[in-house]
PDB file of C-alpha atoms in Angstrom:
ATOM      1  CA  MET A   1     173.941  87.974  73.764  1.00 42.00           C
ATOM      2  CA  ARG A   2     170.617  86.596  74.985  1.00 39.00           C
ATOM      3  CA  PRO A   3     168.429  85.170  72.271  1.00 42.00           C
ATOM      4  CA  ALA A   4     165.355  87.164  71.402  1.00 43.00           C
ATOM      5  CA  THR A   5     162.186  86.095  73.192  1.00 40.00           C
ATOM      6  CA  SER A   6     159.830  84.428  70.794  1.00 40.00           C
ATOM      7  CA  PRO A   7     156.409  85.942  70.160  1.00 38.00           C
ATOM      8  CA  TRP A   8     154.820  82.773  71.580  1.00 36.00           C
ATOM      9  CA  MET A   9     156.680  83.174  74.859  1.00 36.00           C
ATOM     10  CA  VAL A  10     155.639  86.826  75.099  1.00 34.00           C
ATOM     11  CA  CYS A  11     152.047  85.747  74.645  1.00 38.00           C
ATOM     12  CA  ALA A  12     152.438  83.077  77.281  1.00 37.00           C
ATOM     13  CA  LEU A  13     154.082  85.436  79.765  1.00 34.00           C
ATOM     14  CA  LEU A  14     151.532  88.186  79.306  1.00 35.00           C
ATOM     15  CA  THR A  15     148.531  85.767  79.004  1.00 37.00           C
ATOM     16  CA  GLY A  16     147.253  87.997  76.262  1.00 40.00           C
ATOM     17  CA  CYS A  17     146.949  85.590  73.386  1.00 37.00           C
ATOM     18  CA  ALA A  18     144.582  82.781  72.574  1.00 38.00           C
ATOM     19  CA  GLY A  19     144.607  81.051  75.956  1.00 39.00           C
ATOM     20  CA  GLY A  20     144.102  84.263  77.932  1.00 39.00           C
ATOM     21  CA  SER A  21     141.366  85.481  75.604  1.00 37.00           C
ATOM     22  CA  ARG A  22     139.393  82.296  76.100  1.00 36.00           C
ATOM     23  CA  HIS A  23     139.442  82.775  79.861  1.00 36.00           C
ATOM     24  CA  GLY A  24     138.332  86.383  79.368  1.00 40.00           C
ATOM     25  CA  ASP A  25     135.404  85.275  77.189  1.00 44.00           C
ATOM     26  CA  LEU A  26     134.316  82.772  79.831  1.00 38.00           C
ATOM     27  CA  ARG A  27     134.329  85.438  82.489  1.00 42.00           C
ATOM     28  CA  PHE A  28     132.212  87.682  80.257  1.00 40.00           C
ATOM     29  CA  VAL A  29     129.709  84.901  79.544  1.00 43.00           C
ATOM     30  CA  ASP A  30     129.476  84.072  83.249  1.00 52.00           C
ATOM     31  CA  THR A  31     128.715  87.712  84.052  1.00 53.00           C
ATOM     32  CA  GLU A  32     126.082  87.922  81.332  1.00 55.00           C
ATOM     33  CA  THR A  33     124.437  84.698  82.499  1.00 48.00           C
ATOM     34  CA  ALA A  34     124.393  85.891  86.076  1.00 49.00           C
ATOM     35  CA  GLY A  35     122.787  89.144  84.966  1.00 49.00           C
ATOM     36  CA  LYS A  36     120.097  87.280  83.074  1.00 45.00           C
ATOM     37  CA  ALA A  37     119.461  85.071  86.066  1.00 46.00           C
ATOM     38  CA  ARG A  38     119.118  88.080  88.335  1.00 49.00           C
ATOM     39  CA  HIS A  39     116.713  89.690  85.865  1.00 44.00           C
ATOM     40  CA  ALA A  40     114.653  86.503  85.635  1.00 45.00           C
ATOM     41  CA  ALA A  41     114.507  86.304  89.422  1.00 47.00           C
ATOM     42  CA  TYR A  42     113.405  89.947  89.573  1.00 43.00           C
ATOM     43  CA  VAL A  43     110.663  89.369  86.993  1.00 40.00           C
ATOM     44  CA  ALA A  44     109.465  86.307  88.900  1.00 42.00           C
ATOM     45  CA  GLU A  45     109.469  88.260  92.145  1.00 47.00           C
ATOM     46  CA  GLN A  46     107.464  91.099  90.603  1.00 42.00           C
ATOM     47  CA  ALA A  47     104.966  88.664  89.105  1.00 38.00           C
ATOM     48  CA  SER A  48     104.589  86.984  92.467  1.00 40.00           C
ATOM     49  CA  ALA A  49     104.103  90.356  94.141  1.00 42.00           C
ATOM     50  CA  ARG A  50     101.451  91.332  91.581  1.00 43.00           C
ATOM     51  CA  ALA A  51      99.644  88.043  92.125  1.00 38.00           C
ATOM     52  CA  ALA A  52      99.772  88.523  95.876  1.00 41.00           C
ATOM     53  CA  THR A  53      98.517  92.100  95.552  1.00 43.00           C
ATOM     54  CA  GLN A  54      95.647  91.000  93.330  1.00 44.00           C
ATOM     55  CA  ALA A  55      94.797  88.225  95.770  1.00 42.00           C
ATOM     56  CA  MET A  56      94.548  90.810  98.547  1.00 52.00           C
ATOM     57  CA  ALA A  57      92.797  93.382  96.355  1.00 64.00           C
ATOM     58  CA  SER A  58      89.218  94.456  96.833  1.00 75.00           C
ATOM     59  CA  PRO A  59      86.293  92.539  95.288  1.00 79.00           C
ATOM     60  CA  MET A  60      86.033  95.176  92.561  1.00 86.00           C
ATOM     61  CA  VAL A  61      89.630  94.865  91.361  1.00 84.00           C
ATOM     62  CA  ARG A  62      89.424  91.064  91.459  1.00 86.00           C
ATOM     63  CA  ALA A  63      86.133  91.104  89.546  1.00 85.00           C
ATOM     64  CA  ILE A  64      87.380  93.131  86.566  1.00 86.00           C
ATOM     65  CA  PRO A  65      88.179  90.773  83.654  1.00 85.00           C
ATOM     66  CA  PRO A  66      91.945  90.466  83.005  1.00 87.00           C
ATOM     67  CA  ALA A  67      91.692  91.830  79.453  1.00 83.00           C
ATOM     68  CA  VAL A  68      89.881  94.958  80.628  1.00 85.00           C
ATOM     69  CA  LEU A  69      92.200  95.286  83.604  1.00 83.00           C
ATOM     70  CA  ALA A  70      95.189  95.233  81.244  1.00 83.00           C
ATOM     71  CA  LEU A  71      93.638  98.031  79.171  1.00 80.00           C
ATOM     72  CA  MET A  72      93.019 100.089  82.295  1.00 81.00           C
ATOM     73  CA  GLN A  73      96.564  99.718  83.567  1.00 72.00           C
ATOM     74  CA  GLN A  74      97.952 101.303  80.431  1.00 69.00           C
ATOM     75  CA  ASP A  75      96.759 104.668  81.724  1.00 66.00           C
ATOM     76  CA  HIS A  76      95.206 104.243  85.175  1.00 72.00           C
ATOM     77  CA  ASP A  77      95.239 101.785  88.038  1.00 76.00           C
ATOM     78  CA  ALA A  78      92.047  99.850  88.803  1.00 82.00           C
ATOM     79  CA  ASP A  79      92.345 100.958  92.412  1.00 88.00           C
ATOM     80  CA  GLU A  80      91.919 104.546  91.221  1.00 91.00           C
ATOM     81  CA  LEU A  81      88.543 103.692  89.665  1.00 93.00           C
ATOM     82  CA  GLU A  82      87.376 102.108  92.890  1.00 93.00           C
ATOM     83  CA  GLU A  83      88.618 104.978  95.048  1.00 94.00           C
ATOM     84  CA  GLN A  84      86.876 107.588  92.922  1.00 96.00           C
ATOM     85  CA  LEU A  85      83.562 105.713  92.805  1.00 97.00           C
ATOM     86  CA  VAL A  86      83.622 105.351  96.580  1.00 96.00           C
ATOM     87  CA  ALA A  87      84.438 109.070  96.786  1.00 97.00           C
ATOM     88  CA  CYS A  88      81.304 109.729  94.702  1.00 98.00           C
ATOM     89  CA  ALA A  89      79.255 107.813  97.284  1.00 98.00           C
ATOM     90  CA  VAL A  90      80.828 109.720 100.171  1.00 97.00           C
ATOM     91  CA  GLN A  91      80.227 113.078  98.475  1.00 97.00           C
ATOM     92  CA  ALA A  92      76.595 112.198  97.695  1.00 97.00           C
ATOM     93  CA  GLU A  93      76.059 111.114 101.300  1.00 97.00           C
ATOM     94  CA  GLN A  94      77.422 114.389 102.658  1.00 96.00           C
ATOM     95  CA  LEU A  95      75.548 116.620 100.218  1.00 95.00           C
ATOM     96  CA  GLY A  96      72.289 114.732 100.691  1.00 95.00           C
ATOM     97  CA  ASN A  97      72.459 114.918 104.467  1.00 96.00           C
ATOM     98  CA  ALA A  98      73.505 118.573 104.426  1.00 94.00           C
ATOM     99  CA  ARG A  99      70.273 119.539 102.692  1.00 91.00           C
ATOM    100  CA  TYR A 100      68.189 118.472 105.686  1.00 91.00           C
ATOM    101  CA  PHE A 101      70.538 117.857 108.612  1.00 93.00           C
ATOM    102  CA  GLU A 102      73.473 120.251 108.116  1.00 86.00           C
ATOM    103  CA  ASN A 103      76.635 118.423 109.224  1.00 80.00           C
ATOM    104  CA  ARG A 104      75.162 115.265 110.746  1.00 92.00           C
ATOM    105  CA  PRO A 105      73.545 112.056 109.500  1.00 95.00           C
ATOM    106  CA  PRO A 106      69.854 111.421 110.230  1.00 96.00           C
ATOM    107  CA  THR A 107      68.845 109.355 113.228  1.00 97.00           C
ATOM    108  CA  ARG A 108      66.987 106.062 113.005  1.00 97.00           C
ATOM    109  CA  GLN A 109      63.745 107.845 113.891  1.00 97.00           C
ATOM    110  CA  GLU A 110      64.306 110.490 111.209  1.00 97.00           C
ATOM    111  CA  CYS A 111      65.037 107.808 108.616  1.00 97.00           C
ATOM    112  CA  ALA A 112      61.707 106.100 109.402  1.00 97.00           C
ATOM    113  CA  GLU A 113      59.698 109.325 109.177  1.00 97.00           C
ATOM    114  CA  VAL A 114      57.062 109.327 106.410  1.00 97.00           C
ATOM    115  CA  VAL A 115      57.584 112.501 104.396  1.00 95.00           C
ATOM    116  CA  GLU A 116      55.174 112.034 101.463  1.00 94.00           C
ATOM    117  CA  GLN A 117      53.198 109.562  99.382  1.00 91.00           C
ATOM    118  CA  ASP A 118      54.075 108.402  95.891  1.00 87.00           C
ATOM    119  CA  ARG A 119      51.640 108.633  92.970  1.00 81.00           C
ATOM    120  CA  CYS A 120      50.263 105.224  93.865  1.00 81.00           C
ATOM    121  CA  GLY A 121      49.489 106.307  97.412  1.00 87.00           C
ATOM    122  CA  LYS A 122      52.305 104.386  99.060  1.00 89.00           C
ATOM    123  CA  PRO A 123      54.220 106.051 101.912  1.00 95.00           C
ATOM    124  CA  VAL A 124      57.676 107.441 101.216  1.00 96.00           C
ATOM    125  CA  THR A 125      60.031 107.524 104.179  1.00 97.00           C
ATOM    126  CA  ARG A 126      62.889 109.936 104.746  1.00 96.00           C
ATOM    127  CA  ALA A 127      65.284 107.058 104.079  1.00 97.00           C
ATOM    128  CA  MET A 128      63.681 106.431 100.681  1.00 96.00           C
ATOM    129  CA  GLN A 129      63.657 110.116  99.802  1.00 96.00           C
ATOM    130  CA  LEU A 130      67.290 110.606 100.806  1.00 97.00           C
ATOM    131  CA  GLY A 131      68.357 107.461  98.991  1.00 97.00           C
ATOM    132  CA  LYS A 132      66.796 108.657  95.744  1.00 96.00           C
ATOM    133  CA  GLN A 133      68.412 112.075  95.985  1.00 97.00           C
ATOM    134  CA  LYS A 134      71.805 110.651  96.874  1.00 98.00           C
ATOM    135  CA  HIS A 135      71.620 108.248  93.934  1.00 98.00           C
ATOM    136  CA  VAL A 136      71.178 111.186  91.548  1.00 98.00           C
ATOM    137  CA  LEU A 137      74.258 112.896  92.974  1.00 98.00           C
ATOM    138  CA  ALA A 138      76.363 109.722  93.031  1.00 98.00           C
ATOM    139  CA  LEU A 139      75.513 108.740  89.458  1.00 98.00           C
ATOM    140  CA  GLN A 140      76.300 112.203  88.103  1.00 98.00           C
ATOM    141  CA  CYS A 141      79.703 111.947  89.739  1.00 98.00           C
ATOM    142  CA  ALA A 142      80.222 108.327  88.644  1.00 98.00           C
ATOM    143  CA  GLU A 143      79.494 109.130  85.007  1.00 98.00           C
ATOM    144  CA  GLU A 144      82.366 111.619  84.918  1.00 97.00           C
ATOM    145  CA  VAL A 145      84.685 109.158  86.626  1.00 96.00           C
ATOM    146  CA  LEU A 146      83.828 106.344  84.205  1.00 96.00           C
ATOM    147  CA  LYS A 147      84.307 108.558  81.161  1.00 95.00           C
ATOM    148  CA  GLU A 148      87.869 109.083  82.290  1.00 93.00           C
ATOM    149  CA  LEU A 149      88.821 105.711  83.743  1.00 93.00           C
ATOM    150  CA  TRP A 150      86.727 102.910  82.213  1.00 93.00           C
ATOM    151  CA  PRO A 151      88.155 101.821  78.836  1.00 90.00           C
ATOM    152  CA  ALA A 152      84.965 100.202  77.475  1.00 92.00           C
ATOM    153  CA  PRO A 153      81.256 101.104  77.180  1.00 95.00           C
ATOM    154  CA  PHE A 154      79.120 101.470  80.292  1.00 97.00           C
ATOM    155  CA  SER A 155      75.412 101.939  81.028  1.00 97.00           C
ATOM    156  CA  ILE A 156      73.882 104.059  83.779  1.00 98.00           C
ATOM    157  CA  GLU A 157      70.382 103.263  85.055  1.00 97.00           C
ATOM    158  CA  GLN A 158      69.535 101.159  82.022  1.00 97.00           C
ATOM    159  CA  ARG A 159      66.292  99.249  82.554  1.00 96.00           C
ATOM    160  CA  TYR A 160      66.135  95.644  81.363  1.00 96.00           C
ATOM    161  CA  ARG A 161      63.394  93.058  81.154  1.00 94.00           C
ATOM    162  CA  TYR A 162      64.673  89.638  82.148  1.00 94.00           C
ATOM    163  CA  TYR A 163      62.904  86.337  81.541  1.00 91.00           C
ATOM    164  CA  PRO A 164      64.618  83.921  83.962  1.00 89.00           C
ATOM    165  CA  ASN A 165      63.029  80.734  82.639  1.00 87.00           C
ATOM    166  CA  ALA A 166      64.059  81.499  79.077  1.00 88.00           C
ATOM    167  CA  ARG A 167      67.304  83.161  80.218  1.00 88.00           C
ATOM    168  CA  PHE A 168      66.483  86.022  77.878  1.00 93.00           C
ATOM    169  CA  LEU A 169      67.328  89.669  78.452  1.00 95.00           C
ATOM    170  CA  GLU A 170      66.249  92.777  76.555  1.00 96.00           C
ATOM    171  CA  THR A 171      66.718  96.501  77.093  1.00 96.00           C
ATOM    172  CA  ILE A 172      63.844  98.918  77.627  1.00 94.00           C
ATOM    173  CA  SER A 173      64.376 102.293  75.991  1.00 94.00           C
ATOM    174  CA  ARG A 174      64.233 105.494  78.023  1.00 93.00           C
ATOM    175  CA  ALA A 175      61.134 106.568  76.090  1.00 93.00           C
ATOM    176  CA  LYS A 176      59.374 103.256  76.738  1.00 90.00           C
ATOM    177  CA  GLU A 177      60.297 103.386  80.425  1.00 90.00           C
ATOM    178  CA  ALA A 178      58.945 106.945  80.727  1.00 89.00           C
ATOM    179  CA  GLN A 179      55.728 105.866  79.028  1.00 86.00           C
ATOM    180  CA  LEU A 180      55.264 102.911  81.380  1.00 82.00           C
ATOM    181  CA  ILE A 181      55.828 105.116  84.417  1.00 83.00           C
ATOM    182  CA  ALA A 182      53.498 107.818  83.079  1.00 81.00           C
ATOM    183  CA  ASP A 183      50.734 105.248  82.624  1.00 75.00           C
ATOM    184  CA  GLY A 184      50.432 105.120  86.395  1.00 69.00           C
ATOM    185  CA  CYS A 185      50.316 102.313  88.936  1.00 70.00           C
ATOM    186  CA  THR A 186      50.502  99.286  86.683  1.00 71.00           C
ATOM    187  CA  ASP A 187      52.391  96.021  86.676  1.00 75.00           C
ATOM    188  CA  GLU A 188      54.139  96.852  83.410  1.00 79.00           C
ATOM    189  CA  LEU A 189      57.475  97.305  85.162  1.00 84.00           C
ATOM    190  CA  ARG A 190      57.090  94.092  87.162  1.00 84.00           C
ATOM    191  CA  GLY A 191      60.019  91.794  86.510  1.00 85.00           C
ATOM    192  CA  THR A 192      62.263  94.547  85.154  1.00 92.00           C
ATOM    193  CA  ILE A 193      65.641  95.386  86.655  1.00 96.00           C
ATOM    194  CA  LYS A 194      67.494  98.680  86.713  1.00 96.00           C
ATOM    195  CA  PRO A 195      71.068  98.487  88.017  1.00 98.00           C
ATOM    196  CA  ASP A 196      72.819 101.756  88.762  1.00 98.00           C
ATOM    197  CA  ILE A 197      75.907 101.013  86.654  1.00 98.00           C
ATOM    198  CA  VAL A 198      76.727  98.231  84.205  1.00 98.00           C
ATOM    199  CA  LEU A 199      80.347  98.123  83.048  1.00 96.00           C
ATOM    200  CA  HIS A 200      80.638  96.282  79.759  1.00 96.00           C
ATOM    201  CA  GLY A 201      83.809  94.499  78.679  1.00 92.00           C
ATOM    202  CA  ASP A 202      83.120  95.042  74.971  1.00 91.00           C
ATOM    203  CA  ARG A 203      80.391  96.309  72.640  1.00 91.00           C
ATOM    204  CA  ASN A 204      77.830  93.741  73.811  1.00 95.00           C
ATOM    205  CA  LEU A 205      75.495  95.922  75.892  1.00 95.00           C
ATOM    206  CA  LEU A 206      73.551  92.898  77.142  1.00 96.00           C
ATOM    207  CA  LYS A 207      76.587  91.525  78.946  1.00 96.00           C
ATOM    208  CA  SER A 208      78.194  92.853  82.080  1.00 96.00           C
ATOM    209  CA  ALA A 209      81.835  92.772  83.043  1.00 94.00           C
ATOM    210  CA  LEU A 210      80.783  94.211  86.385  1.00 95.00           C
ATOM    211  CA  THR A 211      77.478  95.530  87.762  1.00 97.00           C
ATOM    212  CA  LEU A 212      77.488  98.150  90.518  1.00 97.00           C
ATOM    213  CA  ASP A 213      74.754  99.517  92.761  1.00 98.00           C
ATOM    214  CA  PHE A 214      75.101 102.448  95.129  1.00 98.00           C
ATOM    215  CA  LYS A 215      73.525 101.908  98.547  1.00 98.00           C
ATOM    216  CA  PHE A 216      72.932 104.614 101.155  1.00 98.00           C
ATOM    217  CA  PRO A 217      71.853 102.950 104.409  1.00 97.00           C
ATOM    218  CA  CYS A 218      69.686 105.077 106.698  1.00 97.00           C
ATOM    219  CA  PRO A 219      70.716 105.352 109.447  1.00 96.00           C
ATOM    220  CA  ASP A 220      74.362 105.067 108.418  1.00 95.00           C
ATOM    221  CA  SER A 221      74.974 102.448 111.143  1.00 95.00           C
ATOM    222  CA  ASN A 222      73.039  99.928 109.019  1.00 96.00           C
ATOM    223  CA  LEU A 223      75.013  97.712 106.690  1.00 95.00           C
ATOM    224  CA  PRO A 224      74.378  98.088 102.941  1.00 96.00           C
ATOM    225  CA  LYS A 225      72.540  95.119 101.467  1.00 95.00           C
ATOM    226  CA  TRP A 226      70.802  93.931  98.334  1.00 96.00           C
ATOM    227  CA  THR A 227      67.007  94.214  98.176  1.00 94.00           C
ATOM    228  CA  GLU A 228      65.309  90.840  98.577  1.00 95.00           C
ATOM    229  CA  TYR A 229      62.517  90.047  96.100  1.00 92.00           C
ATOM    230  CA  GLY A 230      59.169  89.112  97.633  1.00 90.00           C
ATOM    231  CA  PRO A 231      56.268  86.820  96.689  1.00 89.00           C
ATOM    232  CA  SER A 232      54.865  89.199  94.050  1.00 84.00           C
ATOM    233  CA  SER A 233      58.134  89.130  92.081  1.00 88.00           C
ATOM    234  CA  PRO A 234      59.193  86.577  89.477  1.00 89.00           C
ATOM    235  CA  TYR A 235      62.526  86.558  91.315  1.00 93.00           C
ATOM    236  CA  ILE A 236      61.137  85.410  94.668  1.00 91.00           C
ATOM    237  CA  GLY A 237      63.860  83.940  96.865  1.00 91.00           C
ATOM    238  CA  MET A 238      66.597  85.954  95.164  1.00 95.00           C
ATOM    239  CA  ASN A 239      68.133  89.350  95.833  1.00 96.00           C
ATOM    240  CA  GLN A 240      69.088  92.132  93.425  1.00 96.00           C
ATOM    241  CA  GLY A 241      72.721  91.079  93.157  1.00 96.00           C
ATOM    242  CA  GLU A 242      71.820  87.494  92.311  1.00 97.00           C
ATOM    243  CA  VAL A 243      69.370  88.588  89.618  1.00 97.00           C
ATOM    244  CA  TYR A 244      71.865  91.056  88.142  1.00 97.00           C
ATOM    245  CA  LYS A 245      74.452  88.292  87.871  1.00 96.00           C
ATOM    246  CA  ALA A 246      71.976  85.827  86.366  1.00 96.00           C
ATOM    247  CA  ALA A 247      70.666  88.353  83.837  1.00 97.00           C
ATOM    248  CA  LEU A 248      73.857  90.173  82.836  1.00 97.00           C
ATOM    249  CA  GLY A 249      76.512  87.563  83.517  1.00 95.00           C
ATOM    250  CA  GLY A 250      79.104  89.576  85.438  1.00 93.00           C
ATOM    251  CA  PRO A 251      79.634  89.894  89.189  1.00 94.00           C
ATOM    252  CA  ALA A 252      77.479  92.404  91.064  1.00 96.00           C
ATOM    253  CA  LEU A 253      78.917  94.607  93.819  1.00 96.00           C
ATOM    254  CA  LEU A 254      77.634  97.214  96.263  1.00 96.00           C
ATOM    255  CA  ILE A 255      79.184 100.655  96.770  1.00 97.00           C
ATOM    256  CA  SER A 256      78.350 102.553  99.956  1.00 97.00           C
ATOM    257  CA  PRO A 257      79.896 105.600 101.644  1.00 97.00           C
ATOM    258  CA  GLY A 258      80.659 103.800 104.882  1.00 94.00           C
ATOM    259  CA  ASN A 259      81.778 100.400 103.610  1.00 94.00           C
ATOM    260  CA  GLY A 260      83.241 101.061 100.168  1.00 94.00           C
ATOM    261  CA  VAL A 261      82.915  98.241  97.637  1.00 93.00           C
ATOM    262  CA  ARG A 262      81.631  94.896  98.814  1.00 89.00           C
ATOM    263  CA  LEU A 263      80.019  91.762  97.460  1.00 81.00           C
ATOM    264  CA  ARG A 264      77.143  91.738  99.941  1.00 76.00           C
TER     265      ARG A 264
END
């Protein structure tokens, strides 16, 4: 009669005891480590892709402070904000032109046409008149967009008085602005600035995370550009965008229907 096989030998033959279990554990650890490595590589790849995307992003997306950008991305993408603001410019352009020119943009000659005089007796061209009307339409649209997509305070057509030598900035109330304008052709508004939109990063309404101005070139073949300040201005030698940045701190960008968002 053959002797009974010892329990140790059974374990050895079946590789199911201590030795076999150790090899099984090693295989499990190796699989887990490989999985972690793959996950780490994936995370690194995604981070690299995000960095590359941001590097190729528009000036507006790049200009938004990271902390504000992170807040936005919880609910909306920054690209969506840009797309909708540009859409506001396009809509304002179309509606403004339709009032006078049906389904076409004005010609260079029509843009230069003097259509009225302001209260100070200065000529107002068609380009100036259209630009003012289109700004009203664009800012009404932009306000609704910002209420939905911008996660911090913002100001629309807030007038400021800036003292460049002292680097001091103060707001001018709507009532005070109306009073100054009602007083007639005075120099009381000289040296003030009035950006279309100031996006604040926090509750400090004297600091800008990003300043935006709508521009409606007339004719539409012209490139949008900042207004240059002349000899009668305390900002001589500078343009609007440069003064906005100096006064409010954040980058200043243009929005136009034909060129989207741009630095200059």
